[in-house]
């Protein structure tokens, strides 16, 4: 019997999907006594440390869980499911963890690296493990702002280390108890293999708590992520299609371009090695996204077959439907998460939120979509999709906005520009620049920036490095560079010039001009770390 400990604090759909995909059935832990009856127990911790411990207490799970773990019975903890095994965490001061492993969980220093640590990284195995032995060379998908460090007191527990500025514990193991800081359900084939081994292998032979080899050198390196993006909308025939614009104009001779079916294309990109897939519902700003059942169905079907992170954006804001029923932005996001999203992206609404934040003198009031969604699903689940356009000026004094000297002069030879935020798919420019936007969104709790460029979108002329550089310097959260990729060299030039975590492209992948593997080969040839 495989039992899932879901304490209801977040989205564990992808764990369910991975296990179902492997042909296993899950039962739910519903009462404290179910824990001791479990034959294999999976604990995918989601949300904040304090919330997780609170839920476990409330449901009376603490004592049976401690007894199950102390007996070394088959257990697979994921992410927070590893962190709660420790004594406590900086994330929730004063809250006691399960206390099985000595040590406190700490926050990464965002002065040194982008936080959260989001993306693919390696593992250095410190002992033999029936679950991880075959996966020692694979990269796994991590997303966390807090980590546990190896110490003399917990060294016997350490199964694997990973490096992100400093080494941290990426897996622990004692008898048949294993816990992973990374997400096997989002780590493609390597992650599914770990599940398979946990679900099917004879774990009674797992070595007891013993630190039997020094962790191998060299240190692991986080990979630059390559993201395939699908702009999705209904075409004039009423079919949901992947489309692609030039400077956001998706019509050719008046007709919406149709580049394929969303689920089919997304699956193709997963098979071809995309590190992440993004769906942008590009007309959701004018329709009520929860009425768009085909789009939600696309997400459901994609999440059943794709085991890398899925982001979905479009229309995340409060709505009142025709019957007068009010939906909050959190309600919209919750439906996207329930349908299989790992992250949601907010475009137009983020611009309006940033304007209000600035009007209040740089404070939030807790009610914005960014704050609400980050509070429930975590900062890492909130991506801000930015749609900027260049506004040229002769002299920086001609604007109050963050202005740069540009190497790409304007149409009248202007030597300076600022990057204006737009809403409604680029249709409306606002009196807000990208730096004001991203700084406000980070302060309110966003976890990542997806940085488009209307000027470069669909052009194939390469990324707008000046824009990307400016945004990189303004935030400490991860940045995804987007728009304009035309060749593999554009990706190498991007990563060589700016320390962003990811690059996103659409047109070249849809039109099969450049396969994802070719992009990765070019990166490897330039000594830039990727996931194979
Ligand atoms: O404003 O919260 O409803 O979200 C709408 C979302 O839809 C936003 O994320 C916005 O970027 C996106 N969107 C709206 N209209 C369009 C359009 O094209 N008409 N697409 C649109 C934006 C930009 C990228 C694109 C890259 C790479 N697409 O996602 O994929 O530019 O393209 P390339 O590699 O071909 O150059 P809301």
PDB file of N, CA and C and ligand atoms in Angstrom, residues 229 231 244-245 248-250 280-282 284-285 313-317 345-349 385-387 424-427 450 452-453 456-460 482-485 504-508 511, ligand 1:
ATOM      1  N   UNK A 229       8.065  28.033 -24.833  1.00  0.00           N
ATOM      2  CA  UNK A 229       6.858  28.783 -24.470  1.00  0.00           C
ATOM      3  C   UNK A 229       5.779  28.604 -25.530  1.00  0.00           C
ATOM      4  N   UNK A 231       2.325  30.202 -26.679  1.00  0.00           N
ATOM      5  CA  UNK A 231       1.280  31.224 -26.606  1.00  0.00           C
ATOM      6  C   UNK A 231       0.013  30.576 -27.148  1.00  0.00           C
ATOM      7  N   UNK A 244       1.864  32.336 -32.585  1.00  0.00           N
ATOM      8  CA  UNK A 244       3.112  33.060 -32.334  1.00  0.00           C
ATOM      9  C   UNK A 244       3.080  34.338 -33.128  1.00  0.00           C
ATOM     10  N   UNK A 245       3.423  35.424 -32.471  1.00  0.00           N
ATOM     11  CA  UNK A 245       3.359  36.724 -33.132  1.00  0.00           C
ATOM     12  C   UNK A 245       4.715  37.262 -33.524  1.00  0.00           C
ATOM     13  N   UNK A 248       4.081  40.751 -30.995  1.00  0.00           N
ATOM     14  CA  UNK A 248       2.795  40.444 -30.379  1.00  0.00           C
ATOM     15  C   UNK A 248       1.625  40.474 -31.368  1.00  0.00           C
ATOM     16  N   UNK A 249       1.898  40.595 -32.657  1.00  0.00           N
ATOM     17  CA  UNK A 249       0.810  40.516 -33.622  1.00  0.00           C
ATOM     18  C   UNK A 249       0.768  39.086 -34.149  1.00  0.00           C
ATOM     19  N   UNK A 250      -0.278  38.341 -33.750  1.00  0.00           N
ATOM     20  CA  UNK A 250      -0.303  36.909 -34.078  1.00  0.00           C
ATOM     21  C   UNK A 250      -1.070  36.609 -35.362  1.00  0.00           C
ATOM     22  N   UNK A 280       1.084  30.426 -22.179  1.00  0.00           N
ATOM     23  CA  UNK A 280       0.509  31.752 -21.925  1.00  0.00           C
ATOM     24  C   UNK A 280      -0.811  31.857 -22.662  1.00  0.00           C
ATOM     25  N   UNK A 281      -1.872  32.022 -21.890  1.00  0.00           N
ATOM     26  CA  UNK A 281      -3.214  32.169 -22.427  1.00  0.00           C
ATOM     27  C   UNK A 281      -3.330  33.643 -22.826  1.00  0.00           C
ATOM     28  N   UNK A 282      -3.022  33.933 -24.094  1.00  0.00           N
ATOM     29  CA  UNK A 282      -2.712  35.329 -24.420  1.00  0.00           C
ATOM     30  C   UNK A 282      -3.931  36.229 -24.608  1.00  0.00           C
ATOM     31  N   UNK A 284      -6.554  35.899 -22.404  1.00  0.00           N
ATOM     32  CA  UNK A 284      -7.317  35.775 -21.154  1.00  0.00           C
ATOM     33  C   UNK A 284      -7.547  37.122 -20.489  1.00  0.00           C
ATOM     34  N   UNK A 285      -6.809  38.154 -20.935  1.00  0.00           N
ATOM     35  CA  UNK A 285      -7.028  39.453 -20.298  1.00  0.00           C
ATOM     36  C   UNK A 285      -8.433  39.985 -20.596  1.00  0.00           C
ATOM     37  N   UNK A 313       0.125  31.224 -17.573  1.00  0.00           N
ATOM     38  CA  UNK A 313      -0.207  32.629 -17.338  1.00  0.00           C
ATOM     39  C   UNK A 313      -1.384  33.044 -18.184  1.00  0.00           C
ATOM     40  N   UNK A 314      -1.932  34.185 -17.817  1.00  0.00           N
ATOM     41  CA  UNK A 314      -3.051  34.761 -18.577  1.00  0.00           C
ATOM     42  C   UNK A 314      -4.266  34.940 -17.700  1.00  0.00           C
ATOM     43  N   UNK A 315      -4.679  36.172 -17.551  1.00  0.00           N
ATOM     44  CA  UNK A 315      -5.964  36.453 -16.897  1.00  0.00           C
ATOM     45  C   UNK A 315      -5.985  36.298 -15.398  1.00  0.00           C
ATOM     46  N   UNK A 316      -4.809  36.284 -14.742  1.00  0.00           N
ATOM     47  CA  UNK A 316      -4.845  36.135 -13.286  1.00  0.00           C
ATOM     48  C   UNK A 316      -5.127  37.496 -12.651  1.00  0.00           C
ATOM     49  N   UNK A 317      -6.368  37.699 -12.315  1.00  0.00           N
ATOM     50  CA  UNK A 317      -6.833  38.910 -11.632  1.00  0.00           C
ATOM     51  C   UNK A 317      -8.245  38.634 -11.115  1.00  0.00           C
ATOM     52  N   UNK A 345       1.872  32.680 -13.934  1.00  0.00           N
ATOM     53  CA  UNK A 345       2.523  33.951 -14.248  1.00  0.00           C
ATOM     54  C   UNK A 345       1.472  35.050 -14.378  1.00  0.00           C
ATOM     55  N   UNK A 346       1.835  36.197 -13.835  1.00  0.00           N
ATOM     56  CA  UNK A 346       0.915  37.343 -13.810  1.00  0.00           C
ATOM     57  C   UNK A 346       1.510  38.432 -14.689  1.00  0.00           C
ATOM     58  N   UNK A 347       0.748  38.914 -15.652  1.00  0.00           N
ATOM     59  CA  UNK A 347       1.225  39.948 -16.566  1.00  0.00           C
ATOM     60  C   UNK A 347       0.600  41.291 -16.260  1.00  0.00           C
ATOM     61  N   UNK A 348      -0.536  41.580 -16.917  1.00  0.00           N
ATOM     62  CA  UNK A 348      -1.169  42.894 -16.799  1.00  0.00           C
ATOM     63  C   UNK A 348      -1.427  43.294 -15.343  1.00  0.00           C
ATOM     64  N   UNK A 349      -1.958  42.359 -14.584  1.00  0.00           N
ATOM     65  CA  UNK A 349      -2.330  42.694 -13.207  1.00  0.00           C
ATOM     66  C   UNK A 349      -1.108  43.118 -12.379  1.00  0.00           C
ATOM     67  N   UNK A 385       5.254  38.045 -15.558  1.00  0.00           N
ATOM     68  CA  UNK A 385       5.548  38.120 -16.989  1.00  0.00           C
ATOM     69  C   UNK A 385       5.521  39.593 -17.393  1.00  0.00           C
ATOM     70  N   UNK A 386       6.649  40.063 -17.891  1.00  0.00           N
ATOM     71  CA  UNK A 386       6.808  41.496 -18.168  1.00  0.00           C
ATOM     72  C   UNK A 386       6.808  41.693 -19.684  1.00  0.00           C
ATOM     73  N   UNK A 387       6.022  42.638 -20.163  1.00  0.00           N
ATOM     74  CA  UNK A 387       5.912  42.909 -21.604  1.00  0.00           C
ATOM     75  C   UNK A 387       6.361  44.344 -21.890  1.00  0.00           C
ATOM     76  N   UNK A 424      -2.472  44.206 -21.253  1.00  0.00           N
ATOM     77  CA  UNK A 424      -3.401  43.738 -22.292  1.00  0.00           C
ATOM     78  C   UNK A 424      -2.656  43.344 -23.572  1.00  0.00           C
ATOM     79  N   UNK A 425      -1.641  42.469 -23.389  1.00  0.00           N
ATOM     80  CA  UNK A 425      -0.898  41.958 -24.544  1.00  0.00           C
ATOM     81  C   UNK A 425      -0.231  43.053 -25.345  1.00  0.00           C
ATOM     82  N   UNK A 426       0.307  44.042 -24.668  1.00  0.00           N
ATOM     83  CA  UNK A 426       1.074  45.102 -25.337  1.00  0.00           C
ATOM     84  C   UNK A 426       0.209  46.214 -25.919  1.00  0.00           C
ATOM     85  N   UNK A 427      -1.107  46.094 -25.723  1.00  0.00           N
ATOM     86  CA  UNK A 427      -1.989  47.088 -26.349  1.00  0.00           C
ATOM     87  C   UNK A 427      -1.968  48.432 -25.647  1.00  0.00           C
ATOM     88  N   UNK A 450       9.735  36.692 -15.741  1.00  0.00           N
ATOM     89  CA  UNK A 450       9.788  36.258 -17.145  1.00  0.00           C
ATOM     90  C   UNK A 450       9.810  37.531 -17.976  1.00  0.00           C
ATOM     91  N   UNK A 452       9.951  39.432 -21.219  1.00  0.00           N
ATOM     92  CA  UNK A 452       9.767  39.482 -22.668  1.00  0.00           C
ATOM     93  C   UNK A 452      10.276  40.815 -23.201  1.00  0.00           C
ATOM     94  N   UNK A 453      10.219  40.971 -24.512  1.00  0.00           N
ATOM     95  CA  UNK A 453      10.527  42.256 -25.138  1.00  0.00           C
ATOM     96  C   UNK A 453       9.649  42.345 -26.375  1.00  0.00           C
ATOM     97  N   UNK A 456      11.648  42.786 -29.582  1.00  0.00           N
ATOM     98  CA  UNK A 456      12.367  41.625 -30.128  1.00  0.00           C
ATOM     99  C   UNK A 456      11.470  40.435 -30.438  1.00  0.00           C
ATOM    100  N   UNK A 457      10.269  40.383 -29.869  1.00  0.00           N
ATOM    101  CA  UNK A 457       9.400  39.211 -29.990  1.00  0.00           C
ATOM    102  C   UNK A 457       9.254  38.775 -31.455  1.00  0.00           C
ATOM    103  N   UNK A 458       9.561  37.520 -31.717  1.00  0.00           N
ATOM    104  CA  UNK A 458       9.390  36.951 -33.060  1.00  0.00           C
ATOM    105  C   UNK A 458      10.393  37.429 -34.096  1.00  0.00           C
ATOM    106  N   UNK A 459      11.356  38.273 -33.686  1.00  0.00           N
ATOM    107  CA  UNK A 459      12.255  38.880 -34.683  1.00  0.00           C
ATOM    108  C   UNK A 459      13.386  37.941 -35.098  1.00  0.00           C
ATOM    109  N   UNK A 460      13.774  37.029 -34.187  1.00  0.00           N
ATOM    110  CA  UNK A 460      14.937  36.179 -34.464  1.00  0.00           C
ATOM    111  C   UNK A 460      16.259  36.938 -34.457  1.00  0.00           C
ATOM    112  N   UNK A 482      13.598  36.374 -22.400  1.00  0.00           N
ATOM    113  CA  UNK A 482      12.703  35.907 -23.463  1.00  0.00           C
ATOM    114  C   UNK A 482      12.657  36.901 -24.615  1.00  0.00           C
ATOM    115  N   UNK A 483      12.308  36.399 -25.769  1.00  0.00           N
ATOM    116  CA  UNK A 483      12.003  37.159 -26.988  1.00  0.00           C
ATOM    117  C   UNK A 483      13.230  37.408 -27.860  1.00  0.00           C
ATOM    118  N   UNK A 484      13.121  36.948 -29.098  1.00  0.00           N
ATOM    119  CA  UNK A 484      14.124  37.293 -30.095  1.00  0.00           C
ATOM    120  C   UNK A 484      15.099  36.182 -30.449  1.00  0.00           C
ATOM    121  N   UNK A 485      15.033  35.013 -29.765  1.00  0.00           N
ATOM    122  CA  UNK A 485      16.009  33.958 -30.071  1.00  0.00           C
ATOM    123  C   UNK A 485      15.842  33.512 -31.525  1.00  0.00           C
ATOM    124  N   UNK A 504      14.076  31.669 -22.642  1.00  0.00           N
ATOM    125  CA  UNK A 504      12.823  31.147 -23.182  1.00  0.00           C
ATOM    126  C   UNK A 504      12.731  31.493 -24.657  1.00  0.00           C
ATOM    127  N   UNK A 505      12.197  30.547 -25.438  1.00  0.00           N
ATOM    128  CA  UNK A 505      11.984  30.827 -26.858  1.00  0.00           C
ATOM    129  C   UNK A 505      10.707  30.142 -27.316  1.00  0.00           C
ATOM    130  N   UNK A 506      10.196  30.634 -28.410  1.00  0.00           N
ATOM    131  CA  UNK A 506       8.946  30.080 -28.929  1.00  0.00           C
ATOM    132  C   UNK A 506       9.096  29.770 -30.427  1.00  0.00           C
ATOM    133  N   UNK A 507       9.166  30.820 -31.242  1.00  0.00           N
ATOM    134  CA  UNK A 507       9.109  30.655 -32.695  1.00  0.00           C
ATOM    135  C   UNK A 507      10.098  29.641 -33.250  1.00  0.00           C
ATOM    136  N   UNK A 508      11.346  29.709 -32.834  1.00  0.00           N
ATOM    137  CA  UNK A 508      12.334  28.802 -33.452  1.00  0.00           C
ATOM    138  C   UNK A 508      12.055  27.345 -33.121  1.00  0.00           C
ATOM    139  N   UNK A 511       8.680  26.328 -35.199  1.00  0.00           N
ATOM    140  CA  UNK A 511       8.906  26.167 -36.644  1.00  0.00           C
ATOM    141  C   UNK A 511       9.998  25.146 -36.946  1.00  0.00           C
TER     142      UNK A 511
HETATM  143  O1  LIG B   1      -1.721  39.970 -18.954  1.00  0.00           O
HETATM  144  O2  LIG B   1      -1.777  38.371 -17.067  1.00  0.00           O
HETATM  145  O3  LIG B   1      -3.457  38.217 -18.898  1.00  0.00           O
HETATM  146  O4  LIG B   1      -1.093  37.593 -19.251  1.00  0.00           O
HETATM  147  C1  LIG B   1      -1.088  37.503 -20.639  1.00  0.00           C
HETATM  148  C2  LIG B   1       0.192  36.847 -21.032  1.00  0.00           C
HETATM  149  O5  LIG B   1       0.126  36.637 -22.430  1.00  0.00           O
HETATM  150  C3  LIG B   1       1.414  37.691 -20.742  1.00  0.00           C
HETATM  151  O6  LIG B   1       2.387  36.859 -20.202  1.00  0.00           O
HETATM  152  C4  LIG B   1       1.870  38.203 -22.109  1.00  0.00           C
HETATM  153  O7  LIG B   1       3.282  38.173 -22.208  1.00  0.00           O
HETATM  154  C5  LIG B   1       1.283  37.167 -23.049  1.00  0.00           C
HETATM  155  N1  LIG B   1       0.825  37.750 -24.320  1.00  0.00           N
HETATM  156  C6  LIG B   1      -0.236  38.573 -24.490  1.00  0.00           C
HETATM  157  N2  LIG B   1      -0.373  38.852 -25.795  1.00  0.00           N
HETATM  158  C7  LIG B   1       0.589  38.219 -26.455  1.00  0.00           C
HETATM  159  C8  LIG B   1       0.825  38.237 -27.899  1.00  0.00           C
HETATM  160  O8  LIG B   1       1.791  37.679 -28.400  1.00  0.00           O
HETATM  161  N3  LIG B   1      -0.078  38.873 -28.628  1.00  0.00           N
HETATM  162  N4  LIG B   1       2.433  36.779 -25.820  1.00  0.00           N
HETATM  163  C9  LIG B   1       1.357  37.527 -25.528  1.00  0.00           C
HETATM  164  C10 LIG B   1       3.598  37.050 -25.318  1.00  0.00           C
HETATM  165  C11 LIG B   1       5.758  36.596 -25.527  1.00  0.00           C
HETATM  166  C12 LIG B   1       6.541  35.440 -25.231  1.00  0.00           C
HETATM  167  C13 LIG B   1       7.067  34.829 -26.474  1.00  0.00           C
HETATM  168  C14 LIG B   1       8.489  35.256 -26.491  1.00  0.00           C
HETATM  169  C15 LIG B   1       9.387  34.412 -27.315  1.00  0.00           C
HETATM  170  N5  LIG B   1       4.467  36.209 -25.913  1.00  0.00           N
HETATM  171  O9  LIG B   1       5.896  34.534 -24.433  1.00  0.00           O
HETATM  172  O10 LIG B   1       6.824  33.510 -26.431  1.00  0.00           O
HETATM  173  O11 LIG B   1       8.531  36.611 -26.937  1.00  0.00           O
HETATM  174  O12 LIG B   1       9.065  34.482 -28.637  1.00  0.00           O
HETATM  175  P1  LIG B   1      10.172  34.254 -29.748  1.00  0.00           P
HETATM  176  O13 LIG B   1      11.142  33.260 -29.217  1.00  0.00           O
HETATM  177  O14 LIG B   1       9.397  33.695 -30.898  1.00  0.00           O
HETATM  178  O15 LIG B   1      10.771  35.592 -30.038  1.00  0.00           O
HETATM  179  P2  LIG B   1      -2.072  38.617 -18.539  1.00  0.00           P
END
